[in-house]
mmCIF file of C-alpha atoms in Angstrom:
data_model
loop_
_atom_site.group_PDB
_atom_site.id
_atom_site.type_symbol
_atom_site.label_atom_id
_atom_site.label_comp_id
_atom_site.label_asym_id
_atom_site.label_seq_id
_atom_site.Cartn_x
_atom_site.Cartn_y
_atom_site.Cartn_z
ATOM 1 C CA UNK A 29 -1.137 93.139 98.409
ATOM 2 C CA UNK A 30 -1.723 90.870 101.379
ATOM 3 C CA UNK A 31 0.332 90.857 104.518
ATOM 4 C CA UNK A 32 1.523 87.358 103.692
ATOM 5 C CA UNK A 33 2.911 88.421 100.305
ATOM 6 C CA UNK A 34 4.489 91.605 101.640
ATOM 7 C CA UNK A 35 6.500 89.661 104.239
ATOM 8 C CA UNK A 36 8.473 87.754 101.617
ATOM 9 C CA UNK A 37 10.625 90.745 100.569
ATOM 10 C CA UNK A 38 11.214 91.556 104.253
ATOM 11 C CA UNK A 39 12.592 88.062 104.813
ATOM 12 C CA UNK A 40 14.976 88.451 101.889
ATOM 13 C CA UNK A 41 16.172 91.889 103.048
ATOM 14 C CA UNK A 42 17.760 90.572 106.225
ATOM 15 C CA UNK A 43 19.241 87.401 104.671
ATOM 16 C CA UNK A 44 22.627 89.034 103.753
ATOM 17 C CA UNK A 45 22.979 90.382 107.297
ATOM 18 C CA UNK A 46 22.382 86.928 108.738
ATOM 19 C CA UNK A 47 24.767 85.286 106.263
ATOM 20 C CA UNK A 48 27.635 87.809 106.287
ATOM 21 C CA UNK A 49 27.179 89.594 109.609
ATOM 22 C CA UNK A 50 29.107 87.040 111.695
ATOM 23 C CA UNK A 51 31.967 87.002 109.162
ATOM 24 C CA UNK A 52 32.160 90.809 109.152
ATOM 25 C CA UNK A 53 32.184 90.883 112.967
ATOM 26 C CA UNK A 54 34.923 88.207 112.973
ATOM 27 C CA UNK A 55 37.008 90.330 110.606
ATOM 28 C CA UNK A 56 36.521 93.553 112.610
ATOM 29 C CA UNK A 57 37.107 91.926 116.005
ATOM 30 C CA UNK A 58 40.253 90.192 114.744
ATOM 31 C CA UNK A 59 41.550 93.529 113.475
ATOM 32 C CA UNK A 60 41.190 95.188 116.875
ATOM 33 C CA UNK A 61 41.840 92.416 119.415
ATOM 34 C CA UNK A 62 43.051 89.310 117.581
ATOM 35 C CA UNK A 63 41.936 85.977 116.246
ATOM 36 C CA UNK A 64 40.988 84.388 119.561
ATOM 37 C CA UNK A 65 38.508 87.135 120.431
ATOM 38 C CA UNK A 66 37.426 87.193 116.793
ATOM 39 C CA UNK A 67 36.660 83.483 116.982
ATOM 40 C CA UNK A 68 34.561 83.947 120.113
ATOM 41 C CA UNK A 69 32.610 86.747 118.458
ATOM 42 C CA UNK A 70 32.175 84.601 115.334
ATOM 43 C CA UNK A 71 30.672 81.739 117.352
ATOM 44 C CA UNK A 72 28.305 83.984 119.317
ATOM 45 C CA UNK A 73 27.292 86.020 116.236
ATOM 46 C CA UNK A 74 26.616 82.826 114.269
ATOM 47 C CA UNK A 75 24.354 81.482 117.020
ATOM 48 C CA UNK A 76 22.531 84.821 117.158
ATOM 49 C CA UNK A 77 22.156 84.888 113.343
ATOM 50 C CA UNK A 78 20.696 81.367 113.297
ATOM 51 C CA UNK A 79 18.345 82.291 116.148
ATOM 52 C CA UNK A 80 17.191 85.421 114.312
ATOM 53 C CA UNK A 81 16.633 83.397 111.169
ATOM 54 C CA UNK A 82 14.335 81.144 113.148
ATOM 55 C CA UNK A 83 12.526 84.047 114.831
ATOM 56 C CA UNK A 84 12.013 86.034 111.611
ATOM 57 C CA UNK A 85 11.492 83.263 109.057
ATOM 58 C CA UNK A 86 10.542 80.239 111.160
ATOM 59 C CA UNK A 87 13.219 78.352 109.274
ATOM 60 C CA UNK A 88 16.968 77.889 109.261
ATOM 61 C CA UNK A 89 18.431 77.027 105.854
ATOM 62 C CA UNK A 90 20.195 73.652 105.886
ATOM 63 C CA UNK A 91 23.544 75.072 104.726
ATOM 64 C CA UNK A 92 23.384 77.840 107.340
ATOM 65 C CA UNK A 93 22.655 75.298 110.059
ATOM 66 C CA UNK A 94 25.492 73.042 108.881
ATOM 67 C CA UNK A 95 27.848 76.044 108.754
ATOM 68 C CA UNK A 96 26.735 77.179 112.196
ATOM 69 C CA UNK A 97 27.414 73.775 113.700
ATOM 70 C CA UNK A 98 30.860 73.767 112.066
ATOM 71 C CA UNK A 99 31.630 77.278 113.384
ATOM 72 C CA UNK A 100 30.571 76.285 116.895
ATOM 73 C CA UNK A 101 32.595 73.048 116.767
ATOM 74 C CA UNK A 102 35.833 74.425 115.283
ATOM 75 C CA UNK A 103 35.480 77.746 117.111
ATOM 76 C CA UNK A 104 34.925 75.865 120.364
ATOM 77 C CA UNK A 105 38.069 73.808 119.764
ATOM 78 C CA UNK A 106 40.005 76.995 118.976
ATOM 79 C CA UNK A 107 38.939 78.629 122.219
ATOM 80 C CA UNK A 108 39.256 75.484 124.372
ATOM 81 C CA UNK A 109 42.780 74.658 123.165
ATOM 82 C CA UNK A 110 43.743 78.323 122.708
ATOM 83 C CA UNK A 111 44.973 77.432 119.218
ATOM 84 C CA UNK A 112 43.722 79.218 116.090
ATOM 85 C CA UNK A 113 44.666 76.292 113.839
ATOM 86 C CA UNK A 114 41.209 74.789 114.434
ATOM 87 C CA UNK A 115 39.284 77.780 113.078
ATOM 88 C CA UNK A 116 41.794 78.038 110.234
ATOM 89 C CA UNK A 117 41.242 74.453 109.080
ATOM 90 C CA UNK A 118 37.445 74.699 109.286
ATOM 91 C CA UNK A 119 37.058 75.996 105.707
ATOM 92 C CA UNK A 120 39.267 73.183 104.407
ATOM 93 C CA UNK A 121 37.440 70.413 106.259
ATOM 94 C CA UNK A 122 33.954 71.724 105.515
ATOM 95 C CA UNK A 123 34.720 72.476 101.857
ATOM 96 C CA UNK A 124 36.129 69.005 101.277
ATOM 97 C CA UNK A 125 33.205 67.405 103.097
ATOM 98 C CA UNK A 126 30.660 69.281 100.977
ATOM 99 C CA UNK A 127 32.604 68.505 97.783
ATOM 100 C CA UNK A 128 32.644 64.801 98.715
ATOM 101 C CA UNK A 129 28.906 64.737 99.440
ATOM 102 C CA UNK A 130 28.074 66.509 96.164
ATOM 103 C CA UNK A 131 30.447 64.371 94.072
ATOM 104 C CA UNK A 132 29.392 61.169 95.824
ATOM 105 C CA UNK A 133 25.743 61.993 95.244
ATOM 106 C CA UNK A 134 26.412 62.565 91.565
ATOM 107 C CA UNK A 135 28.338 59.304 91.246
ATOM 108 C CA UNK A 136 25.510 57.232 92.763
ATOM 109 C CA UNK A 137 22.831 58.976 90.713
ATOM 110 C CA UNK A 138 21.527 61.320 93.400
ATOM 111 C CA UNK A 139 21.866 65.064 93.503
ATOM 112 C CA UNK A 140 21.993 66.598 97.003
ATOM 113 C CA UNK A 141 22.218 70.093 95.509
ATOM 114 C CA UNK A 142 18.960 69.583 93.621
ATOM 115 C CA UNK A 143 17.337 68.208 96.769
ATOM 116 C CA UNK A 144 18.301 71.371 98.678
ATOM 117 C CA UNK A 145 17.636 73.989 96.000
ATOM 118 C CA UNK A 146 14.861 72.648 93.758
ATOM 119 C CA UNK A 147 12.276 74.866 95.480
ATOM 120 C CA UNK A 148 14.243 77.980 94.504
ATOM 121 C CA UNK A 149 15.689 76.884 91.177
ATOM 122 C CA UNK A 150 14.362 74.770 88.333
ATOM 123 C CA UNK A 151 17.004 73.134 86.148
ATOM 124 C CA UNK A 152 17.091 70.240 83.723
ATOM 125 C CA UNK A 153 19.004 67.113 84.731
ATOM 126 C CA UNK A 154 21.960 68.301 82.626
ATOM 127 C CA UNK A 155 21.837 71.714 84.306
ATOM 128 C CA UNK A 156 21.827 70.211 87.811
ATOM 129 C CA UNK A 157 24.722 67.925 86.893
ATOM 130 C CA UNK A 158 26.814 70.777 85.457
ATOM 131 C CA UNK A 159 26.089 73.163 88.333
ATOM 132 C CA UNK A 160 26.883 70.430 90.848
ATOM 133 C CA UNK A 161 30.283 69.690 89.279
ATOM 134 C CA UNK A 162 31.084 73.414 89.238
ATOM 135 C CA UNK A 163 30.235 73.558 92.944
ATOM 136 C CA UNK A 164 32.414 70.503 93.587
ATOM 137 C CA UNK A 165 35.308 72.290 91.850
ATOM 138 C CA UNK A 166 34.619 75.461 93.833
ATOM 139 C CA UNK A 167 34.737 73.631 97.154
ATOM 140 C CA UNK A 168 37.920 71.742 96.245
ATOM 141 C CA UNK A 169 39.639 74.935 95.060
ATOM 142 C CA UNK A 170 38.456 76.772 98.187
ATOM 143 C CA UNK A 171 39.927 74.005 100.364
ATOM 144 C CA UNK A 172 43.246 74.111 98.512
ATOM 145 C CA UNK A 173 43.383 77.911 98.660
ATOM 146 C CA UNK A 174 42.606 77.861 102.382
ATOM 147 C CA UNK A 175 45.369 75.337 103.033
ATOM 148 C CA UNK A 176 47.870 77.555 101.229
ATOM 149 C CA UNK A 177 46.601 80.670 103.012
ATOM 150 C CA UNK A 178 46.563 79.475 106.615
ATOM 151 C CA UNK A 179 49.947 77.814 106.280
ATOM 152 C CA UNK A 180 51.642 80.871 104.741
ATOM 153 C CA UNK A 181 49.859 83.957 106.087
ATOM 154 C CA UNK A 182 49.821 85.611 109.493
ATOM 155 C CA UNK A 183 46.623 85.339 111.534
ATOM 156 C CA UNK A 184 45.526 88.752 110.246
ATOM 157 C CA UNK A 185 46.401 87.797 106.685
ATOM 158 C CA UNK A 186 44.416 84.574 106.943
ATOM 159 C CA UNK A 187 41.369 86.338 108.419
ATOM 160 C CA UNK A 188 41.467 88.791 105.503
ATOM 161 C CA UNK A 189 41.720 85.867 103.076
ATOM 162 C CA UNK A 190 38.828 84.122 104.842
ATOM 163 C CA UNK A 191 36.629 87.204 104.636
ATOM 164 C CA UNK A 192 37.464 88.300 101.112
ATOM 165 C CA UNK A 193 39.391 85.548 99.317
ATOM 166 C CA UNK A 194 37.021 82.666 99.986
ATOM 167 C CA UNK A 195 34.032 84.919 99.371
ATOM 168 C CA UNK A 196 35.611 86.002 96.063
ATOM 169 C CA UNK A 197 36.171 82.387 95.029
ATOM 170 C CA UNK A 198 32.517 81.613 95.755
ATOM 171 C CA UNK A 199 31.323 84.632 93.792
ATOM 172 C CA UNK A 200 33.553 83.764 90.857
ATOM 173 C CA UNK A 201 32.165 80.247 90.670
ATOM 174 C CA UNK A 202 28.614 81.546 91.124
ATOM 175 C CA UNK A 203 29.155 83.649 88.007
ATOM 176 C CA UNK A 204 30.232 80.508 86.143
ATOM 177 C CA UNK A 205 26.866 78.907 86.892
ATOM 178 C CA UNK A 206 24.784 81.740 85.418
ATOM 179 C CA UNK A 207 25.132 80.666 81.765
ATOM 180 C CA UNK A 208 24.246 77.091 82.748
ATOM 181 C CA UNK A 209 21.158 78.272 84.634
ATOM 182 C CA UNK A 210 20.113 80.413 81.686
ATOM 183 C CA UNK A 211 20.545 77.543 79.260
ATOM 184 C CA UNK A 212 19.103 74.721 81.366
ATOM 185 C CA UNK A 213 16.683 76.385 83.740
ATOM 186 C CA UNK A 214 14.316 79.070 84.765
ATOM 187 C CA UNK A 215 16.017 82.049 86.411
ATOM 188 C CA UNK A 216 12.751 83.921 86.862
ATOM 189 C CA UNK A 217 11.795 82.054 90.062
#
């Protein structure tokens, strides 16, 4: 096995840490010292995670970069105005924006999801269309759930929902896409 081939599994090993590490630190920091400190830690940890992604992989995935910019923007507003409502509405705004881009792309005959993921996943046109609409539903439901959560839960309750509820919604919808990928694609890649 060459060094080049053996580095691929190493890159994949640290991916969950880079993706979920900032969220876990946000949850833990909020638990001990509150949402404002948690937000600051989230912003810093996200910047560090994106930097490490670049150092280790020489790439930053588009969705991670978009999410990082959103965290910095809404987290910055939260800290600047000393108001947690900004970090609480971030999932709603971003989810609806992504849903609109995906749905809009589908409606004009383009598929942004395919453009982003076609190197990792091969699907037929029907498969891409079905997976895209499932993702649109996931983002809309996530936005609605977040609106209900931040308006009705304490800061601690919302942070718990953010860490586990939104992640659970994403995982549930990811499971819904598996039969489509099996039927219309190649899962072996």
